[in-house]
GROMACS .gro file of C-alpha atoms in nm:
model
  242
    1MET     CA    1  -2.068   2.567   9.101
    2LYS     CA    2  -2.360   2.638   8.796
    3LEU     CA    3  -2.055   2.825   8.564
    4GLN     CA    4  -1.890   2.476   8.582
    5ASN     CA    5  -2.201   2.301   8.539
    6LEU     CA    6  -2.246   2.504   8.235
    7VAL     CA    7  -1.882   2.433   8.095
    8SER     CA    8  -1.870   2.032   8.191
    9ARG     CA    9  -2.219   2.020   7.981
   10LEU     CA   10  -2.089   2.219   7.698
   11GLU     CA   11  -1.775   1.989   7.670
   12LYS     CA   12  -1.985   1.683   7.582
   13LYS     CA   13  -2.049   1.860   7.265
   14HIS     CA   14  -1.779   1.707   7.078
   15HIS     CA   15  -1.656   1.363   7.171
   16LYS     CA   16  -1.298   1.566   7.113
   17LYS     CA   17  -1.144   1.782   7.378
   18LEU     CA   18  -0.967   1.892   7.043
   19ASP     CA   19  -1.034   1.907   6.683
   20LEU     CA   20  -0.830   2.129   6.452
   21SER     CA   21  -1.075   2.189   6.215
   22LEU     CA   22  -1.257   2.573   6.121
   23GLY     CA   23  -1.584   2.438   5.948
   24ARG     CA   24  -1.680   2.476   6.289
   25SER     CA   25  -1.627   2.763   6.388
   26PHE     CA   26  -1.767   2.921   6.022
   27SER     CA   27  -2.065   2.678   6.121
   28LEU     CA   28  -2.165   2.854   6.455
   29LEU     CA   29  -2.045   3.207   6.376
   30LYS     CA   30  -2.294   3.218   6.030
   31LYS     CA   31  -2.564   3.115   6.345
   32LEU     CA   32  -2.429   3.426   6.537
   33GLY     CA   33  -2.467   3.672   6.264
   34SER     CA   34  -2.063   3.658   6.121
   35PRO     CA   35  -2.003   3.832   6.408
   36GLN     CA   36  -1.647   3.838   6.321
   37ASP     CA   37  -1.709   4.030   5.948
   38LYS     CA   38  -1.824   4.287   6.187
   39LEU     CA   39  -1.540   4.396   6.431
   40LYS     CA   40  -1.221   4.594   6.400
   41ASN     CA   41  -0.837   4.677   6.497
   42VAL     CA   42  -0.810   4.259   6.531
   43CYS     CA   43  -0.463   4.230   6.700
   44THR     CA   44  -0.393   3.833   6.630
   45VAL     CA   45  -0.117   3.691   6.858
   46VAL     CA   46   0.051   3.400   6.813
   47GLY     CA   47   0.322   3.193   6.951
   48THR     CA   48   0.423   2.859   7.164
   49ASN     CA   49   0.523   3.093   7.436
   50SER     CA   50   0.506   3.440   7.581
   51LYS     CA   51   0.171   3.498   7.393
   52ALA     CA   52  -0.047   3.597   7.697
   53SER     CA   53   0.211   3.849   7.816
   54MET     CA   54   0.238   3.991   7.452
   55ALA     CA   55  -0.118   4.066   7.458
   56PHE     CA   56  -0.148   4.226   7.782
   57SER     CA   57   0.174   4.407   7.725
   58LEU     CA   58   0.011   4.524   7.429
   59LYS     CA   59  -0.320   4.573   7.618
   60SER     CA   60  -0.126   4.813   7.821
   61ILE     CA   61   0.064   5.030   7.573
   62LEU     CA   62  -0.305   5.078   7.424
   63ASN     CA   63  -0.441   5.154   7.716
   64GLN     CA   64  -0.179   5.437   7.843
   65ALA     CA   65  -0.223   5.609   7.454
   66GLY     CA   66  -0.661   5.585   7.533
   67TYR     CA   67  -0.741   5.345   7.357
   68LYS     CA   68  -0.990   5.011   7.536
   69CYS     CA   69  -0.947   4.727   7.455
   70ASN     CA   70  -1.102   4.386   7.457
   71VAL     CA   71  -0.848   4.092   7.529
   72TYR     CA   72  -0.955   3.661   7.485
   73SER     CA   73  -0.692   3.422   7.597
   74SER     CA   74  -0.650   3.098   7.746
   75PRO     CA   75  -0.633   2.906   7.969
   76SER     CA   76  -0.745   3.003   8.269
   77LEU     CA   77  -0.562   2.971   8.589
   78GLN     CA   78  -0.843   3.021   8.859
   79SER     CA   79  -1.245   3.146   8.663
   80TYR     CA   80  -1.334   3.091   8.301
   81THR     CA   81  -1.413   3.479   8.298
   82GLU     CA   82  -1.053   3.521   8.326
   83ARG     CA   83  -1.040   3.454   8.004
   84PHE     CA   84  -1.342   3.721   7.843
   85ILE     CA   85  -1.209   4.119   7.871
   86PHE     CA   86  -1.470   4.313   7.708
   87ASN     CA   87  -1.380   4.691   7.788
   88ASP     CA   88  -1.100   4.615   7.999
   89GLN     CA   89  -1.320   4.444   8.263
   90GLU     CA   90  -1.312   4.107   8.310
   91ILE     CA   91  -1.662   3.983   8.224
   92SER     CA   92  -1.849   3.883   8.538
   93GLU     CA   93  -1.936   3.514   8.631
   94GLU     CA   94  -2.323   3.637   8.605
   95ASN     CA   95  -2.322   3.779   8.245
   96LEU     CA   96  -2.010   3.452   8.118
   97ILE     CA   97  -2.324   3.200   8.224
   98GLU     CA   98  -2.549   3.463   7.978
   99LEU     CA   99  -2.364   3.458   7.748
  100LEU     CA  100  -2.264   3.054   7.705
  101GLU     CA  101  -2.622   2.977   7.730
  102ASP     CA  102  -2.686   3.152   7.452
  103VAL     CA  103  -2.445   3.034   7.240
  104GLU     CA  104  -2.537   2.712   7.366
  105LYS     CA  105  -2.920   2.773   7.246
  106ILE     CA  106  -2.776   2.913   6.917
  107LEU     CA  107  -2.541   2.587   6.887
  108GLY     CA  108  -2.863   2.345   6.906
  109ASN     CA  109  -2.748   2.004   6.815
  110ASP     CA  110  -2.449   2.091   6.599
  111ASN     CA  111  -2.082   2.010   6.701
  112ALA     CA  112  -1.850   2.216   6.880
  113THR     CA  113  -1.557   2.181   7.084
  114LEU     CA  114  -1.520   2.399   7.410
  115PHE     CA  115  -1.244   2.605   7.299
  116GLU     CA  116  -1.434   2.666   6.952
  117ILE     CA  117  -1.759   2.738   7.190
  118PHE     CA  118  -1.559   2.996   7.388
  119THR     CA  119  -1.427   3.167   7.089
  120CYS     CA  120  -1.718   3.267   6.945
  121ALA     CA  121  -1.858   3.310   7.232
  122PHE     CA  122  -1.589   3.648   7.237
  123ILE     CA  123  -1.653   3.746   6.943
  124LYS     CA  124  -2.044   3.802   6.949
  125TYR     CA  125  -2.001   3.988   7.253
  126ALA     CA  126  -1.721   4.172   7.131
  127GLU     CA  127  -2.001   4.324   6.894
  128ASN     CA  128  -2.109   4.525   7.196
  129PHE     CA  129  -1.780   4.693   7.217
  130LYS     CA  130  -1.695   4.744   6.816
  131GLU     CA  131  -1.463   5.053   6.872
  132ASN     CA  132  -1.225   4.906   7.122
  133ILE     CA  133  -0.935   4.712   7.043
  134ASN     CA  134  -0.977   4.345   7.025
  135ILE     CA  135  -0.674   4.140   7.104
  136ILE     CA  136  -0.691   3.753   7.026
  137GLU     CA  137  -0.475   3.482   7.176
  138ALA     CA  138  -0.444   3.191   6.927
  139GLY     CA  139  -0.487   2.836   7.080
  140LEU     CA  140  -0.277   2.576   6.928
  141PHE     CA  141  -0.077   2.665   6.688
  142HIS     CA  142  -0.323   2.912   6.419
  143GLN     CA  143  -0.409   2.755   6.113
  144PHE     CA  144  -0.692   2.531   6.200
  145ASP     CA  145  -0.772   2.714   6.528
  146SER     CA  146  -1.114   2.906   6.593
  147THR     CA  147  -0.913   3.234   6.673
  148ASN     CA  148  -0.873   3.217   6.285
  149VAL     CA  149  -1.167   3.346   6.123
  150PHE     CA  150  -1.081   3.717   6.024
  151LYS     CA  151  -1.062   3.876   5.668
  152GLU     CA  152  -0.896   4.118   5.784
  153ASN     CA  153  -0.691   4.252   6.131
  154THR     CA  154  -0.419   4.543   6.219
  155LEU     CA  155  -0.176   4.329   6.264
  156THR     CA  156   0.015   4.013   6.432
  157LEU     CA  157   0.211   3.942   6.747
  158LEU     CA  158   0.403   3.669   6.651
  159GLY     CA  159   0.605   3.567   7.018
  160VAL     CA  160   0.850   3.242   7.061
  161ILE     CA  161   0.834   2.927   6.842
  162HIS     CA  162   0.986   2.637   6.965
  163SER     CA  163   0.947   2.241   6.933
  164ASP     CA  164   0.592   2.189   7.094
  165HIS     CA  165   0.275   1.978   7.053
  166TYR     CA  166   0.409   1.754   6.783
  167LEU     CA  167   0.133   1.488   6.843
  168TRP     CA  168  -0.112   1.699   6.625
  169LEU     CA  169   0.116   1.725   6.345
  170GLU     CA  170   0.249   1.497   6.038
  171ASN     CA  171   0.501   1.683   5.984
  172LYS     CA  172   0.671   1.669   6.347
  173SER     CA  173   0.952   1.878   6.293
  174ILE     CA  174   1.024   2.276   6.413
  175GLU     CA  175   0.943   2.377   6.038
  176GLY     CA  176   0.646   2.208   6.037
  177ILE     CA  177   0.538   2.401   6.391
  178ILE     CA  178   0.645   2.699   6.228
  179HIS     CA  179   0.423   2.615   5.912
  180GLU     CA  180   0.112   2.566   6.148
  181LYS     CA  181   0.165   2.953   6.304
  182THR     CA  182   0.245   3.101   6.030
  183THR     CA  183   0.124   2.994   5.723
  184ALA     CA  184  -0.254   3.159   5.777
  185LEU     CA  185  -0.141   3.505   5.903
  186LEU     CA  186  -0.311   3.743   5.685
  187ASN     CA  187  -0.125   3.989   5.525
  188SER     CA  188  -0.091   4.348   5.762
  189ASN     CA  189   0.186   4.366   5.963
  190ILE     CA  190   0.386   4.132   6.148
  191PHE     CA  191   0.586   4.181   6.453
  192ILE     CA  192   0.841   3.865   6.536
  193ASN     CA  193   0.938   3.837   6.833
  194LYS     CA  194   1.322   3.739   6.935
  195GLN     CA  195   1.391   3.365   6.887
  196VAL     CA  196   1.546   3.087   7.078
  197THR     CA  197   1.783   3.018   6.808
  198GLU     CA  198   1.905   3.230   6.518
  199ASP     CA  199   1.794   2.942   6.274
  200ILE     CA  200   1.446   2.947   6.406
  201ARG     CA  201   1.424   3.300   6.315
  202ASP     CA  202   1.537   3.276   5.986
  203LYS     CA  203   1.274   2.959   5.890
  204ILE     CA  204   1.056   3.161   6.020
  205GLU     CA  205   1.149   3.459   5.765
  206LYS     CA  206   1.170   3.192   5.508
  207SER     CA  207   0.799   3.089   5.526
  208LEU     CA  208   0.649   3.459   5.557
  209ILE     CA  209   0.784   3.526   5.239
  210LYS     CA  210   0.461   3.475   5.027
  211ASN     CA  211   0.303   3.688   5.258
  212THR     CA  212   0.286   4.050   5.178
  213SER     CA  213   0.272   4.201   5.496
  214ASN     CA  214   0.494   4.461   5.638
  215LYS     CA  215   0.715   4.240   5.902
  216TYR     CA  216   0.927   4.406   6.176
  217TYR     CA  217   1.195   4.121   6.327
  218PHE     CA  218   1.346   4.166   6.638
  219GLY     CA  219   1.749   4.221   6.609
  220LYS     CA  220   1.655   4.333   6.278
  221ASN     CA  221   1.387   4.620   6.217
  222PHE     CA  222   1.388   4.659   6.631
  223ASN     CA  223   1.603   4.628   6.939
  224ILE     CA  224   1.539   4.601   7.274
  225SER     CA  225   1.821   4.572   7.580
  226LYS     CA  226   1.851   4.617   7.962
  227SER     CA  227   1.985   4.971   8.089
  228GLU     CA  228   2.127   5.069   8.347
  229ASN     CA  229   1.949   5.079   8.677
  230GLY     CA  230   1.677   4.851   8.552
  231PHE     CA  231   1.576   5.028   8.284
  232VAL     CA  232   1.504   4.933   7.872
  233GLN     CA  233   1.623   5.085   7.573
  234TYR     CA  234   1.418   5.005   7.302
  235GLU     CA  235   1.545   5.092   6.966
  236ASP     CA  236   1.454   5.091   6.618
  237GLU     CA  237   1.493   5.290   6.244
  238ILE     CA  238   1.291   5.615   6.375
  239GLY     CA  239   1.515   5.611   6.666
  240LYS     CA  240   1.565   5.533   7.059
  241ILE     CA  241   1.383   5.596   7.379
  242ILE     CA  242   1.407   5.485   7.756
   0.00000   0.00000   0.00000
């Protein structure tokens, strides 16, 4: 109950549960010593669906290759601790309480949504594992999401994008959603997952024209298909693997 009571108290730090803006996040991060500028190996996961699947699939691949990971995801199903994975281990409830209480003190009388507080707390704690790969799942959209606070990243995984959350958009269309999710993506490497329709994939490609990242599109630069006996075949310009 102590963690739930703390979260309930933090929810009162802003009168809105959702308020798309980056100002409060940058203000809190500055108070925390700007930890976002000290993290290396940031992998951003963006999309409407499949974000958690992509994040934890990437974690599994990296773990098999010998890398350790920190993972930030949302929402949680049973406990808020699920959202905070450091050094491949879910944070303990006691450590999360201590972390959030510390951030609460530093926030002081300033405003911040619960998600913004969680995000900034994760980034600050990740400083303890600087050599790890940081896999960070965006919340709503991306452009004004509190996870969009990094100056550079290693890659972006762009998942399925489709119509959702029109309530928060001026441009209430698939083009508006694609804009919010892609316009602020960093210039690095972007992997675009299979989309519901070719039309959406084409709109994403058009939206990313000015982004100078290396871009890898499902069906164009790489492909995945089911093989016999339940195997999966992956293919790209380098070769094939089953």
